[in-house]
Tab-separated table of C-alpha atoms in Angstrom:
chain	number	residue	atom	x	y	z
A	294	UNK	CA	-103.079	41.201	-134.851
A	295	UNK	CA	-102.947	45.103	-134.454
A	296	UNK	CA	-105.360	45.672	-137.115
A	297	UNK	CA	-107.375	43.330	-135.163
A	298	UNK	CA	-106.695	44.995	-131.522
A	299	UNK	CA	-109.236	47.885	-132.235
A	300	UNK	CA	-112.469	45.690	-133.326
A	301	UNK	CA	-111.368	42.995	-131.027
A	302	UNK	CA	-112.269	45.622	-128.020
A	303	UNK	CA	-115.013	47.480	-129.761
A	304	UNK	CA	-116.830	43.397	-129.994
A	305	UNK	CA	-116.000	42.669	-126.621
A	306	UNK	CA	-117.827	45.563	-125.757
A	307	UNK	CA	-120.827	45.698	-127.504
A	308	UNK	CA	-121.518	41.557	-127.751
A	309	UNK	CA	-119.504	40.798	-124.327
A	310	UNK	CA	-116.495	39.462	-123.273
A	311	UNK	CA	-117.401	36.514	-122.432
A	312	UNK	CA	-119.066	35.396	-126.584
A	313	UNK	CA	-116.059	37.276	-128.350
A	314	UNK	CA	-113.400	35.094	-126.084
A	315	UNK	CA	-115.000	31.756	-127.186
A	316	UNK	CA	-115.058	33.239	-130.460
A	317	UNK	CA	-111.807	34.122	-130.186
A	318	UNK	CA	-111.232	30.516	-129.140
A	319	UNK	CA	-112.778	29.360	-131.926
A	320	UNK	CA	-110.790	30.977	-134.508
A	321	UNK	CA	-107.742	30.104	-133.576
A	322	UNK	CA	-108.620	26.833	-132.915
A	323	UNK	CA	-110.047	27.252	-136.520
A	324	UNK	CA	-106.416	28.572	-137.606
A	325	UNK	CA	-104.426	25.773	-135.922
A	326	UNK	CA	-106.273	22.881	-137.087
A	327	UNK	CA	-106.121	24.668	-140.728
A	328	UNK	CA	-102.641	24.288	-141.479
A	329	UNK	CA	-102.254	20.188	-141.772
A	330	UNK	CA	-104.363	20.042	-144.538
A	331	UNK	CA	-101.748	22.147	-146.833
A	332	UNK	CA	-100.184	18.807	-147.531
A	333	UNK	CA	-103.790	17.589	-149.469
A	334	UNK	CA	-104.289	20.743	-151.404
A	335	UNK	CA	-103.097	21.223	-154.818
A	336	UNK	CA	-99.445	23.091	-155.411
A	337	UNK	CA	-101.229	26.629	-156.413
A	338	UNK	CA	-102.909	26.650	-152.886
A	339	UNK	CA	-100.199	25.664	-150.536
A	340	UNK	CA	-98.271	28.976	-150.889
A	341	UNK	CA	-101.320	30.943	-149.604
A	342	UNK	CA	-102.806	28.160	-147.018
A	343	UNK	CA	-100.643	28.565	-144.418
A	344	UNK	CA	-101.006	32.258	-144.654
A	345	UNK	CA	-104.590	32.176	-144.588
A	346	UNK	CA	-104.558	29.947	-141.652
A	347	UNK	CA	-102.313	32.534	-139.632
A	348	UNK	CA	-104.671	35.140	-140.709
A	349	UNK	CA	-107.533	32.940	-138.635
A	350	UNK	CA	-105.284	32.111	-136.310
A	351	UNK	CA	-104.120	35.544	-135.633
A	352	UNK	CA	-107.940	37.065	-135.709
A	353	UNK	CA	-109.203	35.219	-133.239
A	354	UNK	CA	-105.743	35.807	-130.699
A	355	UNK	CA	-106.533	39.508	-131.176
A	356	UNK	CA	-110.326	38.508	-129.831
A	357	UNK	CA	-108.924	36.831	-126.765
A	358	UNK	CA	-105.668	38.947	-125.872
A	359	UNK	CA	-107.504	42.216	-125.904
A	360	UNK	CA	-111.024	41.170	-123.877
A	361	UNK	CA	-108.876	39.291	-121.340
A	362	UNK	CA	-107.719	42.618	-119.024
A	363	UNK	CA	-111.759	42.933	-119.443
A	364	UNK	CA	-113.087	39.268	-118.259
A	365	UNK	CA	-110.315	39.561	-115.472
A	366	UNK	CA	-111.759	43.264	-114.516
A	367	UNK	CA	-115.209	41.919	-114.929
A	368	UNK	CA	-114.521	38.257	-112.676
A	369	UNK	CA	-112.585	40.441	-109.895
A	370	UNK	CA	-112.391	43.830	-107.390
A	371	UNK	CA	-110.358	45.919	-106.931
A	372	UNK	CA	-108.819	44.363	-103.534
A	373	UNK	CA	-107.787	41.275	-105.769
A	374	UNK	CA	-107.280	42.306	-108.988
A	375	UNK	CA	-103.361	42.366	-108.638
A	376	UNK	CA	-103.477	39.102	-107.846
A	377	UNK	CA	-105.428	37.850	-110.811
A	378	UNK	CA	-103.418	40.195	-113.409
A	379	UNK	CA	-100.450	38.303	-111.587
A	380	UNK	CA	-101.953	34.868	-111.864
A	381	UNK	CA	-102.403	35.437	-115.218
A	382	UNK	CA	-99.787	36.600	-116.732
A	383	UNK	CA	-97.404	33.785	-114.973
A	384	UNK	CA	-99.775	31.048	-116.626
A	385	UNK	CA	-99.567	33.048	-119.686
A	386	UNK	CA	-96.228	32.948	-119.934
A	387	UNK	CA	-95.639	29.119	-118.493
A	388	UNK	CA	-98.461	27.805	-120.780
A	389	UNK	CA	-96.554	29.482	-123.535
A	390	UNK	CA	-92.622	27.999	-122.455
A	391	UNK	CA	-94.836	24.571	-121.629
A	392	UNK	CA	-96.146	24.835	-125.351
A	393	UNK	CA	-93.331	25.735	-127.198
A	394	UNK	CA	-91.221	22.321	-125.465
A	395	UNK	CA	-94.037	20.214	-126.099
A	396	UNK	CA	-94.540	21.892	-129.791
A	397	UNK	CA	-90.662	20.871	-130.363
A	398	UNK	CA	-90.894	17.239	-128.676
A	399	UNK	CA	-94.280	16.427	-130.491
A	400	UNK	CA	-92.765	15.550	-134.251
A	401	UNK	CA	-90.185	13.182	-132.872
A	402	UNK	CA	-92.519	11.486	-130.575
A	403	UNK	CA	-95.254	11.011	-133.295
A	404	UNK	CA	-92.053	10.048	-136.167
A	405	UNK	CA	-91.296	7.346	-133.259
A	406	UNK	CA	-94.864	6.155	-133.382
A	407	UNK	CA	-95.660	6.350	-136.876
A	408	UNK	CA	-92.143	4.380	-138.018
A	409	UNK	CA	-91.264	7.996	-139.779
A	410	UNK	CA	-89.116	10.137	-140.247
A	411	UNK	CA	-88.427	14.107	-139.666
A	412	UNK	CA	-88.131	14.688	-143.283
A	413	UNK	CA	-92.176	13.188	-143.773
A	414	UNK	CA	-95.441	15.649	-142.787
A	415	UNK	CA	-96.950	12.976	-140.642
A	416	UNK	CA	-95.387	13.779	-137.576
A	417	UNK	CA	-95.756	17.470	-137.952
A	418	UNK	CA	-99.302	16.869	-138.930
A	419	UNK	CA	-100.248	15.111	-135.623
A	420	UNK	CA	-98.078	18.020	-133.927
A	421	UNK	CA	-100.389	20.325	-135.642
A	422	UNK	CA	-103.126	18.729	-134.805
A	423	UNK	CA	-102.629	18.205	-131.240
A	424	UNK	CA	-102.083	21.776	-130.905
A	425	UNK	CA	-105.418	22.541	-131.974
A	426	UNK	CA	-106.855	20.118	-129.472
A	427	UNK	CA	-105.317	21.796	-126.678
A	428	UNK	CA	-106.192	24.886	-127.778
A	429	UNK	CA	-110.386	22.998	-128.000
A	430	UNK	CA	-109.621	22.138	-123.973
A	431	UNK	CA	-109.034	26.170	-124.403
A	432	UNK	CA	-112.363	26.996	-124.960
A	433	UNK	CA	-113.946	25.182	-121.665
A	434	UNK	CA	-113.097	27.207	-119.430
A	435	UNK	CA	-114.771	29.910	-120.998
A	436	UNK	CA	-117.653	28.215	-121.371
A	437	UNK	CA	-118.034	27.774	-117.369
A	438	UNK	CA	-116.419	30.897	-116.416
A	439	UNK	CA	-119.262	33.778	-115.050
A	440	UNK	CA	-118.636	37.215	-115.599
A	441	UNK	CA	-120.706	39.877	-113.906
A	442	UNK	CA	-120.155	43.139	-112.833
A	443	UNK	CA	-121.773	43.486	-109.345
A	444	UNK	CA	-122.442	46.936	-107.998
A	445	UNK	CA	-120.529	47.670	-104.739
A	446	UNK	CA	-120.540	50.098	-102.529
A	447	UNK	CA	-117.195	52.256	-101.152
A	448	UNK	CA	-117.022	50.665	-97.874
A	449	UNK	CA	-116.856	47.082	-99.519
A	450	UNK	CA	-114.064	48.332	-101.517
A	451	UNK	CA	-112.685	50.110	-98.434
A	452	UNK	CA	-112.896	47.681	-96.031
A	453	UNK	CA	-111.939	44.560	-98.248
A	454	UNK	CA	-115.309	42.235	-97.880
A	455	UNK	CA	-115.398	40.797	-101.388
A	456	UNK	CA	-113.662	37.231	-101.169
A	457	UNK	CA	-111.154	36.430	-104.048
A	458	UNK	CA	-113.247	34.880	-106.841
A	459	UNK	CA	-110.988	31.839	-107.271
A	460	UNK	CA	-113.124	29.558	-109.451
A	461	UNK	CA	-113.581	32.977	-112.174
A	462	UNK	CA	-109.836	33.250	-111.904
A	463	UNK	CA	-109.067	30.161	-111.977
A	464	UNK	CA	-111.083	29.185	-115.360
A	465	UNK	CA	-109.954	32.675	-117.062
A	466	UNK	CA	-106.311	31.693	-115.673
A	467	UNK	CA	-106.523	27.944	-117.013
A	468	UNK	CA	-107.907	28.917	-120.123
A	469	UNK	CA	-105.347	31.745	-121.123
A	470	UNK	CA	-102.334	28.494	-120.084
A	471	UNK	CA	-103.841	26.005	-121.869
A	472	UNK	CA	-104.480	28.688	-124.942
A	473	UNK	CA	-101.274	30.172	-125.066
A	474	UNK	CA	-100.143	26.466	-124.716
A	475	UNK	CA	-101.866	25.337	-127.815
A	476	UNK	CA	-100.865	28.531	-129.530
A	477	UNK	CA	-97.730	28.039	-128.640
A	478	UNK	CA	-96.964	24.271	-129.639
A	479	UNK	CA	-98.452	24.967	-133.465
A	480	UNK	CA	-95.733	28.519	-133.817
A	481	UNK	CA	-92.940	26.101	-132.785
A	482	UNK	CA	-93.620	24.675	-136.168
């Protein structure tokens, strides 16, 4: 992640915020939806799988985390942007405790539904697995979100005329819970 941190910004910044989120998105969806398949691969790869798959996974959290304060700067003003750094990290930290129940409920719920037990990789699988979906529902709200910095002059800033942009907020806000939800869910594994 910290090696990351440094080209995560420098990408945000030269191929926008906006692409290198979704990428970011990507990868760790990537990452999460990696790790099940350990079980299928032969016993000299399943030592360095799940490392490789945190490696992914970890890439691409560097690529959101770090261009987030940047969409948020970029979908706000200065009149609101407390707000939205608020917003955000509350979700960020409720999609995360959210996650992490659902990540420990999961493999009982699918043993239950599958006739199995704790001690088999089926219900830890479909954990796995859902984890990655929710971190696919992730990625939508990136996809709609619109990020533009609009030129503004003092006395807008001054006098408080922009409106808060709730629907960029609210997309960047509901994809960092349902992220950090899915990221969440797959580490409580």
């Amino acid at each position: 992640y910290t090696v990351m941190s440094v080209p995560s910004g420098a990408l945000g910044e030269r191929l926008g915020t906006k692409k290198v989120m979704f990428v970011g998105g990507v990868l760790v969806t990537v990452g999460m939806g990696l790790l099940p398949f350990v079980e299928r691969l032969p016993d000299r790869w399943r030592y360095i799988w799940p490392i490789a798959s945190q490696m992914i996974m970890t890439g691409g959290w560097s690529l959101l985390n770090v261009n987030i304060v940047p969409a948020l700067m970029l979908a706000t003003t200065a009149q609101n942007r407390n707000g939205a750094f608020a917003l955000c990290n509350a979700l960020r930290n409720l999609g995360t405790l959210v996650g992490t129940i659902v990540g420990g409920v999961l493999p009982g719920l699918f043993a239950g539904i599958l006739s199995a037990t704790l001690n088999e990789p089926g219900p830890y699988r479909y954990g796995l697995w859902s984890s990655a979906a929710l971190g696919l529902v992730g990625l939508v709200p990136i996809v709609w979100v619109r990020l533009a910095r609009q030129a503004r002059n003092a006395q807008q800033y001054s006098t408080g005329a922009d409106p808060f942009p709730f629907l960029a907020v609210a997309l960047l806000v509901l994809h960092i819970f349902a992220g950090h939800g899915g990221w969440a869910t797959c580490q409580a594994f």
